[in-house]
Amino acid sequence: MSKKILLTSKEINIILRRLACQLIEKNLDFSNTVIIGIQPRGIYLANRIKAILEKEYQINAVKLGFLDITFFRDDFRNRDKQLEANKTQINFLVDDKKVVFIDDVLFTGRSINAALTAIQSFGRPAEIELLVLIDRRFSRHLPIQPDYRGRQVDAILNEKVKVCWTEKDGEDAVYLI
């Protein structure tokens, strides 16, 4: 199996800072904005974005939650491998807030569709935006597009984009496999 590096650790760090700046441009003080990492792999990106906002830009009002979409997916019963549920951690109201979903890779759009359904259990957001590190733009099954994207990747269907995070995988990198 061949592996091509799409993003190095340095490139990821540059992109994360750019994404944080784009969020600041649209939200300023974050008093009416919450960020929600999509379980399982969006939580690493969400934690990193929150840390940059707090440490580098002194924005301390950022509310961060994690959303498990396992049982909201339209394919969770059709998989060969049984899906493992993660823990949803949202300890704030989303009613009338701008919600920014954060995920590592936007592929078919089905995970985001599940997130749109799942978030309704926590209230009615005023607006929902999507931030992704990697946008696989030619693989969409649903009409879902990111508001903030780190990098667009043109990959054919049998290719896989793997995002590695130091916290989980021991390195920061993005590979095309």
mmCIF file with all atom_site columns, C-alpha atoms in Angstrom:
data_model
loop_
_atom_site.group_PDB
_atom_site.id
_atom_site.type_symbol
_atom_site.label_atom_id
_atom_site.label_alt_id
_atom_site.label_comp_id
_atom_site.label_asym_id
_atom_site.label_entity_id
_atom_site.label_seq_id
_atom_site.pdbx_PDB_ins_code
_atom_site.Cartn_x
_atom_site.Cartn_y
_atom_site.Cartn_z
_atom_site.occupancy
_atom_site.B_iso_or_equiv
_atom_site.pdbx_formal_charge
_atom_site.auth_seq_id
_atom_site.auth_comp_id
_atom_site.auth_asym_id
_atom_site.auth_atom_id
_atom_site.pdbx_PDB_model_num
ATOM 1   C CA . MET A 1 1   ? 0.000   0.000  0.000  1.00 0.00 ? 1   MET A CA 1
ATOM 2   C CA . SER A 1 2   ? 1.615   3.264  -1.111 1.00 0.00 ? 2   SER A CA 1
ATOM 3   C CA . LYS A 1 3   ? 1.491   6.336  1.088  1.00 0.00 ? 3   LYS A CA 1
ATOM 4   C CA . LYS A 1 4   ? 1.963   9.915  -0.098 1.00 0.00 ? 4   LYS A CA 1
ATOM 5   C CA . ILE A 1 5   ? 2.300   12.786 2.352  1.00 0.00 ? 5   ILE A CA 1
ATOM 6   C CA . LEU A 1 6   ? -0.203  15.576 1.708  1.00 0.00 ? 6   LEU A CA 1
ATOM 7   C CA . LEU A 1 7   ? 0.578   17.781 4.729  1.00 0.00 ? 7   LEU A CA 1
ATOM 8   C CA . THR A 1 8   ? 3.535   17.859 7.090  1.00 0.00 ? 8   THR A CA 1
ATOM 9   C CA . SER A 1 9   ? 3.376   18.905 10.724 1.00 0.00 ? 9   SER A CA 1
ATOM 10  C CA . LYS A 1 10  ? 4.585   22.401 9.816  1.00 0.00 ? 10  LYS A CA 1
ATOM 11  C CA . GLU A 1 11  ? 1.950   22.780 7.104  1.00 0.00 ? 11  GLU A CA 1
ATOM 12  C CA . ILE A 1 12  ? -0.793  21.602 9.483  1.00 0.00 ? 12  ILE A CA 1
ATOM 13  C CA . ASN A 1 13  ? 0.268   24.188 12.071 1.00 0.00 ? 13  ASN A CA 1
ATOM 14  C CA . ILE A 1 14  ? 0.158   26.968 9.469  1.00 0.00 ? 14  ILE A CA 1
ATOM 15  C CA . ILE A 1 15  ? -3.300  25.864 8.311  1.00 0.00 ? 15  ILE A CA 1
ATOM 16  C CA . LEU A 1 16  ? -4.619  25.662 11.885 1.00 0.00 ? 16  LEU A CA 1
ATOM 17  C CA . ARG A 1 17  ? -3.576  29.249 12.538 1.00 0.00 ? 17  ARG A CA 1
ATOM 18  C CA . ARG A 1 18  ? -5.201  30.398 9.303  1.00 0.00 ? 18  ARG A CA 1
ATOM 19  C CA . LEU A 1 19  ? -8.435  28.607 10.192 1.00 0.00 ? 19  LEU A CA 1
ATOM 20  C CA . ALA A 1 20  ? -8.396  30.169 13.674 1.00 0.00 ? 20  ALA A CA 1
ATOM 21  C CA . CYS A 1 21  ? -7.943  33.627 12.120 1.00 0.00 ? 21  CYS A CA 1
ATOM 22  C CA . GLN A 1 22  ? -10.846 33.016 9.748  1.00 0.00 ? 22  GLN A CA 1
ATOM 23  C CA . LEU A 1 23  ? -13.034 32.075 12.705 1.00 0.00 ? 23  LEU A CA 1
ATOM 24  C CA . ILE A 1 24  ? -12.017 35.266 14.513 1.00 0.00 ? 24  ILE A CA 1
ATOM 25  C CA . GLU A 1 25  ? -12.855 37.359 11.441 1.00 0.00 ? 25  GLU A CA 1
ATOM 26  C CA . LYS A 1 26  ? -16.429 36.046 11.420 1.00 0.00 ? 26  LYS A CA 1
ATOM 27  C CA . ASN A 1 27  ? -17.052 35.712 15.165 1.00 0.00 ? 27  ASN A CA 1
ATOM 28  C CA . LEU A 1 28  ? -14.888 38.330 16.923 1.00 0.00 ? 28  LEU A CA 1
ATOM 29  C CA . ASP A 1 29  ? -15.564 37.649 20.616 1.00 0.00 ? 29  ASP A CA 1
ATOM 30  C CA . PHE A 1 30  ? -17.275 34.216 20.383 1.00 0.00 ? 30  PHE A CA 1
ATOM 31  C CA . SER A 1 31  ? -19.954 35.310 22.862 1.00 0.00 ? 31  SER A CA 1
ATOM 32  C CA . ASN A 1 32  ? -22.650 33.813 20.648 1.00 0.00 ? 32  ASN A CA 1
ATOM 33  C CA . THR A 1 33  ? -20.565 31.070 18.991 1.00 0.00 ? 33  THR A CA 1
ATOM 34  C CA . VAL A 1 34  ? -19.807 27.514 20.121 1.00 0.00 ? 34  VAL A CA 1
ATOM 35  C CA . ILE A 1 35  ? -17.482 24.988 18.497 1.00 0.00 ? 35  ILE A CA 1
ATOM 36  C CA . ILE A 1 36  ? -18.324 21.311 18.393 1.00 0.00 ? 36  ILE A CA 1
ATOM 37  C CA . GLY A 1 37  ? -15.867 18.603 17.402 1.00 0.00 ? 37  GLY A CA 1
ATOM 38  C CA . ILE A 1 38  ? -17.426 15.677 15.562 1.00 0.00 ? 38  ILE A CA 1
ATOM 39  C CA . GLN A 1 39  ? -16.468 12.396 17.258 1.00 0.00 ? 39  GLN A CA 1
ATOM 40  C CA . PRO A 1 40  ? -14.160 10.627 16.929 1.00 0.00 ? 40  PRO A CA 1
ATOM 41  C CA . ARG A 1 41  ? -11.427 12.445 14.967 1.00 0.00 ? 41  ARG A CA 1
ATOM 42  C CA . GLY A 1 42  ? -12.811 15.977 14.824 1.00 0.00 ? 42  GLY A CA 1
ATOM 43  C CA . ILE A 1 43  ? -12.128 16.392 18.527 1.00 0.00 ? 43  ILE A CA 1
ATOM 44  C CA . TYR A 1 44  ? -8.363  16.690 17.977 1.00 0.00 ? 44  TYR A CA 1
ATOM 45  C CA . LEU A 1 45  ? -8.822  19.488 15.459 1.00 0.00 ? 45  LEU A CA 1
ATOM 46  C CA . ALA A 1 46  ? -11.413 21.221 17.678 1.00 0.00 ? 46  ALA A CA 1
ATOM 47  C CA . ASN A 1 47  ? -9.085  21.078 20.701 1.00 0.00 ? 47  ASN A CA 1
ATOM 48  C CA . ARG A 1 48  ? -6.223  22.518 18.651 1.00 0.00 ? 48  ARG A CA 1
ATOM 49  C CA . ILE A 1 49  ? -8.354  25.364 17.262 1.00 0.00 ? 49  ILE A CA 1
ATOM 50  C CA . LYS A 1 50  ? -9.624  26.232 20.752 1.00 0.00 ? 50  LYS A CA 1
ATOM 51  C CA . ALA A 1 51  ? -6.065  26.227 22.131 1.00 0.00 ? 51  ALA A CA 1
ATOM 52  C CA . ILE A 1 52  ? -4.882  28.585 19.375 1.00 0.00 ? 52  ILE A CA 1
ATOM 53  C CA . LEU A 1 53  ? -7.806  30.949 19.967 1.00 0.00 ? 53  LEU A CA 1
ATOM 54  C CA . GLU A 1 54  ? -7.102  31.036 23.707 1.00 0.00 ? 54  GLU A CA 1
ATOM 55  C CA . LYS A 1 55  ? -3.298  31.072 23.798 1.00 0.00 ? 55  LYS A CA 1
ATOM 56  C CA . GLU A 1 56  ? -2.420  33.109 20.728 1.00 0.00 ? 56  GLU A CA 1
ATOM 57  C CA . TYR A 1 57  ? -5.426  35.436 20.482 1.00 0.00 ? 57  TYR A CA 1
ATOM 58  C CA . GLN A 1 58  ? -6.573  35.609 24.138 1.00 0.00 ? 58  GLN A CA 1
ATOM 59  C CA . ILE A 1 59  ? -10.152 34.627 23.302 1.00 0.00 ? 59  ILE A CA 1
ATOM 60  C CA . ASN A 1 60  ? -11.277 32.875 26.461 1.00 0.00 ? 60  ASN A CA 1
ATOM 61  C CA . ALA A 1 61  ? -15.036 32.733 25.898 1.00 0.00 ? 61  ALA A CA 1
ATOM 62  C CA . VAL A 1 62  ? -14.879 29.804 23.459 1.00 0.00 ? 62  VAL A CA 1
ATOM 63  C CA . LYS A 1 63  ? -17.269 27.019 24.390 1.00 0.00 ? 63  LYS A CA 1
ATOM 64  C CA . LEU A 1 64  ? -16.167 23.595 23.133 1.00 0.00 ? 64  LEU A CA 1
ATOM 65  C CA . GLY A 1 65  ? -18.209 20.427 22.935 1.00 0.00 ? 65  GLY A CA 1
ATOM 66  C CA . PHE A 1 66  ? -17.931 16.998 21.347 1.00 0.00 ? 66  PHE A CA 1
ATOM 67  C CA . LEU A 1 67  ? -20.766 15.343 19.430 1.00 0.00 ? 67  LEU A CA 1
ATOM 68  C CA . ASP A 1 68  ? -21.142 11.602 18.874 1.00 0.00 ? 68  ASP A CA 1
ATOM 69  C CA . ILE A 1 69  ? -23.027 10.917 15.649 1.00 0.00 ? 69  ILE A CA 1
ATOM 70  C CA . THR A 1 70  ? -22.776 7.110  15.628 1.00 0.00 ? 70  THR A CA 1
ATOM 71  C CA . PHE A 1 71  ? -26.481 6.316  15.904 1.00 0.00 ? 71  PHE A CA 1
ATOM 72  C CA . PHE A 1 72  ? -27.546 9.213  13.689 1.00 0.00 ? 72  PHE A CA 1
ATOM 73  C CA . ARG A 1 73  ? -25.615 7.899  10.681 1.00 0.00 ? 73  ARG A CA 1
ATOM 74  C CA . ASP A 1 74  ? -27.712 6.525  7.823  1.00 0.00 ? 74  ASP A CA 1
ATOM 75  C CA . ASP A 1 75  ? -25.322 3.575  7.393  1.00 0.00 ? 75  ASP A CA 1
ATOM 76  C CA . PHE A 1 76  ? -24.604 2.445  10.955 1.00 0.00 ? 76  PHE A CA 1
ATOM 77  C CA . ARG A 1 77  ? -26.567 -0.803 10.504 1.00 0.00 ? 77  ARG A CA 1
ATOM 78  C CA . ASN A 1 78  ? -25.102 -1.559 7.069  1.00 0.00 ? 78  ASN A CA 1
ATOM 79  C CA . ARG A 1 79  ? -21.423 -1.744 7.956  1.00 0.00 ? 79  ARG A CA 1
ATOM 80  C CA . ASP A 1 80  ? -19.342 -4.905 8.069  1.00 0.00 ? 80  ASP A CA 1
ATOM 81  C CA . LYS A 1 81  ? -17.516 -3.622 11.131 1.00 0.00 ? 81  LYS A CA 1
ATOM 82  C CA . GLN A 1 82  ? -19.684 -2.634 14.075 1.00 0.00 ? 82  GLN A CA 1
ATOM 83  C CA . LEU A 1 83  ? -19.365 1.058  14.917 1.00 0.00 ? 83  LEU A CA 1
ATOM 84  C CA . GLU A 1 84  ? -18.264 2.010  18.405 1.00 0.00 ? 84  GLU A CA 1
ATOM 85  C CA . ALA A 1 85  ? -20.117 4.858  20.047 1.00 0.00 ? 85  ALA A CA 1
ATOM 86  C CA . ASN A 1 86  ? -18.205 7.754  21.540 1.00 0.00 ? 86  ASN A CA 1
ATOM 87  C CA . LYS A 1 87  ? -19.256 10.131 24.278 1.00 0.00 ? 87  LYS A CA 1
ATOM 88  C CA . THR A 1 88  ? -21.135 13.332 23.545 1.00 0.00 ? 88  THR A CA 1
ATOM 89  C CA . GLN A 1 89  ? -19.958 16.174 25.780 1.00 0.00 ? 89  GLN A CA 1
ATOM 90  C CA . ILE A 1 90  ? -21.989 19.326 25.317 1.00 0.00 ? 90  ILE A CA 1
ATOM 91  C CA . ASN A 1 91  ? -22.511 21.151 28.606 1.00 0.00 ? 91  ASN A CA 1
ATOM 92  C CA . PHE A 1 92  ? -24.008 24.347 27.196 1.00 0.00 ? 92  PHE A CA 1
ATOM 93  C CA . LEU A 1 93  ? -27.116 25.367 25.297 1.00 0.00 ? 93  LEU A CA 1
ATOM 94  C CA . VAL A 1 94  ? -26.979 25.672 21.523 1.00 0.00 ? 94  VAL A CA 1
ATOM 95  C CA . ASP A 1 95  ? -30.302 27.509 21.253 1.00 0.00 ? 95  ASP A CA 1
ATOM 96  C CA . ASP A 1 96  ? -29.871 30.696 19.215 1.00 0.00 ? 96  ASP A CA 1
ATOM 97  C CA . LYS A 1 97  ? -26.084 30.188 19.015 1.00 0.00 ? 97  LYS A CA 1
ATOM 98  C CA . LYS A 1 98  ? -23.855 29.932 15.984 1.00 0.00 ? 98  LYS A CA 1
ATOM 99  C CA . VAL A 1 99  ? -22.529 26.373 16.000 1.00 0.00 ? 99  VAL A CA 1
ATOM 100 C CA . VAL A 1 100 ? -19.280 25.616 14.190 1.00 0.00 ? 100 VAL A CA 1
ATOM 101 C CA . PHE A 1 101 ? -18.929 21.902 13.496 1.00 0.00 ? 101 PHE A CA 1
ATOM 102 C CA . ILE A 1 102 ? -15.302 20.790 13.270 1.00 0.00 ? 102 ILE A CA 1
ATOM 103 C CA . ASP A 1 103 ? -14.175 17.587 11.572 1.00 0.00 ? 103 ASP A CA 1
ATOM 104 C CA . ASP A 1 104 ? -10.903 16.374 10.115 1.00 0.00 ? 104 ASP A CA 1
ATOM 105 C CA . VAL A 1 105 ? -12.070 15.197 6.661  1.00 0.00 ? 105 VAL A CA 1
ATOM 106 C CA . LEU A 1 106 ? -15.184 16.067 4.657  1.00 0.00 ? 106 LEU A CA 1
ATOM 107 C CA . PHE A 1 107 ? -15.736 13.122 2.346  1.00 0.00 ? 107 PHE A CA 1
ATOM 108 C CA . THR A 1 108 ? -19.295 12.092 1.366  1.00 0.00 ? 108 THR A CA 1
ATOM 109 C CA . GLY A 1 109 ? -21.076 14.551 3.664  1.00 0.00 ? 109 GLY A CA 1
ATOM 110 C CA . ARG A 1 110 ? -22.913 11.793 5.524  1.00 0.00 ? 110 ARG A CA 1
ATOM 111 C CA . SER A 1 111 ? -21.159 12.455 8.858  1.00 0.00 ? 111 SER A CA 1
ATOM 112 C CA . ILE A 1 112 ? -22.134 16.120 8.717  1.00 0.00 ? 112 ILE A CA 1
ATOM 113 C CA . ASN A 1 113 ? -25.693 15.165 7.798  1.00 0.00 ? 113 ASN A CA 1
ATOM 114 C CA . ALA A 1 114 ? -25.756 12.958 10.901 1.00 0.00 ? 114 ALA A CA 1
ATOM 115 C CA . ALA A 1 115 ? -24.339 15.825 12.981 1.00 0.00 ? 115 ALA A CA 1
ATOM 116 C CA . LEU A 1 116 ? -27.083 18.149 11.718 1.00 0.00 ? 116 LEU A CA 1
ATOM 117 C CA . THR A 1 117 ? -29.664 15.638 12.952 1.00 0.00 ? 117 THR A CA 1
ATOM 118 C CA . ALA A 1 118 ? -27.878 14.922 16.245 1.00 0.00 ? 118 ALA A CA 1
ATOM 119 C CA . ILE A 1 119 ? -27.455 18.575 17.258 1.00 0.00 ? 119 ILE A CA 1
ATOM 120 C CA . GLN A 1 120 ? -31.223 19.009 17.266 1.00 0.00 ? 120 GLN A CA 1
ATOM 121 C CA . SER A 1 121 ? -31.288 17.018 20.519 1.00 0.00 ? 121 SER A CA 1
ATOM 122 C CA . PHE A 1 122 ? -29.474 19.928 22.169 1.00 0.00 ? 122 PHE A CA 1
ATOM 123 C CA . GLY A 1 123 ? -31.604 22.795 20.881 1.00 0.00 ? 123 GLY A CA 1
ATOM 124 C CA . ARG A 1 124 ? -32.104 24.945 17.818 1.00 0.00 ? 124 ARG A CA 1
ATOM 125 C CA . PRO A 1 125 ? -28.970 26.781 16.683 1.00 0.00 ? 125 PRO A CA 1
ATOM 126 C CA . ALA A 1 126 ? -29.341 30.159 14.997 1.00 0.00 ? 126 ALA A CA 1
ATOM 127 C CA . GLU A 1 127 ? -26.770 29.105 12.400 1.00 0.00 ? 127 GLU A CA 1
ATOM 128 C CA . ILE A 1 128 ? -24.440 26.189 11.680 1.00 0.00 ? 128 ILE A CA 1
ATOM 129 C CA . GLU A 1 129 ? -21.068 26.411 9.951  1.00 0.00 ? 129 GLU A CA 1
ATOM 130 C CA . LEU A 1 130 ? -18.543 23.721 9.046  1.00 0.00 ? 130 LEU A CA 1
ATOM 131 C CA . LEU A 1 131 ? -14.765 23.784 9.468  1.00 0.00 ? 131 LEU A CA 1
ATOM 132 C CA . VAL A 1 132 ? -12.681 20.914 8.078  1.00 0.00 ? 132 VAL A CA 1
ATOM 133 C CA . LEU A 1 133 ? -8.964  20.300 7.708  1.00 0.00 ? 133 LEU A CA 1
ATOM 134 C CA . ILE A 1 134 ? -9.361  18.308 4.464  1.00 0.00 ? 134 ILE A CA 1
ATOM 135 C CA . ASP A 1 135 ? -12.114 18.719 1.877  1.00 0.00 ? 135 ASP A CA 1
ATOM 136 C CA . ARG A 1 136 ? -12.388 15.810 -0.567 1.00 0.00 ? 136 ARG A CA 1
ATOM 137 C CA . ARG A 1 137 ? -14.483 17.869 -2.949 1.00 0.00 ? 137 ARG A CA 1
ATOM 138 C CA . PHE A 1 138 ? -15.241 15.302 -5.665 1.00 0.00 ? 138 PHE A CA 1
ATOM 139 C CA . SER A 1 139 ? -16.560 12.603 -3.338 1.00 0.00 ? 139 SER A CA 1
ATOM 140 C CA . ARG A 1 140 ? -19.749 14.189 -2.039 1.00 0.00 ? 140 ARG A CA 1
ATOM 141 C CA . HIS A 1 141 ? -22.983 12.198 -1.809 1.00 0.00 ? 141 HIS A CA 1
ATOM 142 C CA . LEU A 1 142 ? -24.876 15.113 -0.234 1.00 0.00 ? 142 LEU A CA 1
ATOM 143 C CA . PRO A 1 143 ? -24.885 18.854 -1.041 1.00 0.00 ? 143 PRO A CA 1
ATOM 144 C CA . ILE A 1 144 ? -22.710 19.813 1.936  1.00 0.00 ? 144 ILE A CA 1
ATOM 145 C CA . GLN A 1 145 ? -19.791 22.246 1.641  1.00 0.00 ? 145 GLN A CA 1
ATOM 146 C CA . PRO A 1 146 ? -17.412 23.618 4.291  1.00 0.00 ? 146 PRO A CA 1
ATOM 147 C CA . ASP A 1 147 ? -17.399 27.264 5.343  1.00 0.00 ? 147 ASP A CA 1
ATOM 148 C CA . TYR A 1 148 ? -13.746 26.944 6.380  1.00 0.00 ? 148 TYR A CA 1
ATOM 149 C CA . ARG A 1 149 ? -11.339 24.480 4.781  1.00 0.00 ? 149 ARG A CA 1
ATOM 150 C CA . GLY A 1 150 ? -7.704  23.785 5.399  1.00 0.00 ? 150 GLY A CA 1
ATOM 151 C CA . ARG A 1 151 ? -6.866  22.073 2.121  1.00 0.00 ? 151 ARG A CA 1
ATOM 152 C CA . GLN A 1 152 ? -8.821  20.715 -0.829 1.00 0.00 ? 152 GLN A CA 1
ATOM 153 C CA . VAL A 1 153 ? -7.773  17.269 -1.954 1.00 0.00 ? 153 VAL A CA 1
ATOM 154 C CA . ASP A 1 154 ? -8.748  15.590 -5.195 1.00 0.00 ? 154 ASP A CA 1
ATOM 155 C CA . ALA A 1 155 ? -8.688  11.881 -4.434 1.00 0.00 ? 155 ALA A CA 1
ATOM 156 C CA . ILE A 1 156 ? -10.379 9.063  -6.305 1.00 0.00 ? 156 ILE A CA 1
ATOM 157 C CA . LEU A 1 157 ? -12.826 6.862  -4.430 1.00 0.00 ? 157 LEU A CA 1
ATOM 158 C CA . ASN A 1 158 ? -10.443 3.983  -3.691 1.00 0.00 ? 158 ASN A CA 1
ATOM 159 C CA . GLU A 1 159 ? -7.885  6.372  -2.170 1.00 0.00 ? 159 GLU A CA 1
ATOM 160 C CA . LYS A 1 160 ? -8.051  7.166  1.525  1.00 0.00 ? 160 LYS A CA 1
ATOM 161 C CA . VAL A 1 161 ? -7.060  10.402 3.239  1.00 0.00 ? 161 VAL A CA 1
ATOM 162 C CA . LYS A 1 162 ? -5.628  9.683  6.688  1.00 0.00 ? 162 LYS A CA 1
ATOM 163 C CA . VAL A 1 163 ? -5.171  12.518 9.162  1.00 0.00 ? 163 VAL A CA 1
ATOM 164 C CA . CYS A 1 164 ? -2.713  11.707 11.954 1.00 0.00 ? 164 CYS A CA 1
ATOM 165 C CA . TRP A 1 165 ? -2.687  13.685 15.204 1.00 0.00 ? 165 TRP A CA 1
ATOM 166 C CA . THR A 1 166 ? 0.133   13.587 17.737 1.00 0.00 ? 166 THR A CA 1
ATOM 167 C CA . GLU A 1 167 ? -2.390  12.993 20.528 1.00 0.00 ? 167 GLU A CA 1
ATOM 168 C CA . LYS A 1 168 ? -3.724  9.825  18.875 1.00 0.00 ? 168 LYS A CA 1
ATOM 169 C CA . ASP A 1 169 ? -1.177  8.663  16.290 1.00 0.00 ? 169 ASP A CA 1
ATOM 170 C CA . GLY A 1 170 ? 2.127   10.020 17.547 1.00 0.00 ? 170 GLY A CA 1
ATOM 171 C CA . GLU A 1 171 ? 2.598   12.499 14.683 1.00 0.00 ? 171 GLU A CA 1
ATOM 172 C CA . ASP A 1 172 ? 0.897   15.371 12.893 1.00 0.00 ? 172 ASP A CA 1
ATOM 173 C CA . ALA A 1 173 ? 0.576   14.540 9.189  1.00 0.00 ? 173 ALA A CA 1
ATOM 174 C CA . VAL A 1 174 ? -1.946  13.941 6.439  1.00 0.00 ? 174 VAL A CA 1
ATOM 175 C CA . TYR A 1 175 ? -1.429  11.035 4.038  1.00 0.00 ? 175 TYR A CA 1
ATOM 176 C CA . LEU A 1 176 ? -3.052  9.866  0.818  1.00 0.00 ? 176 LEU A CA 1
ATOM 177 C CA . ILE A 1 177 ? -3.163  6.059  0.893  1.00 0.00 ? 177 ILE A CA 1
#
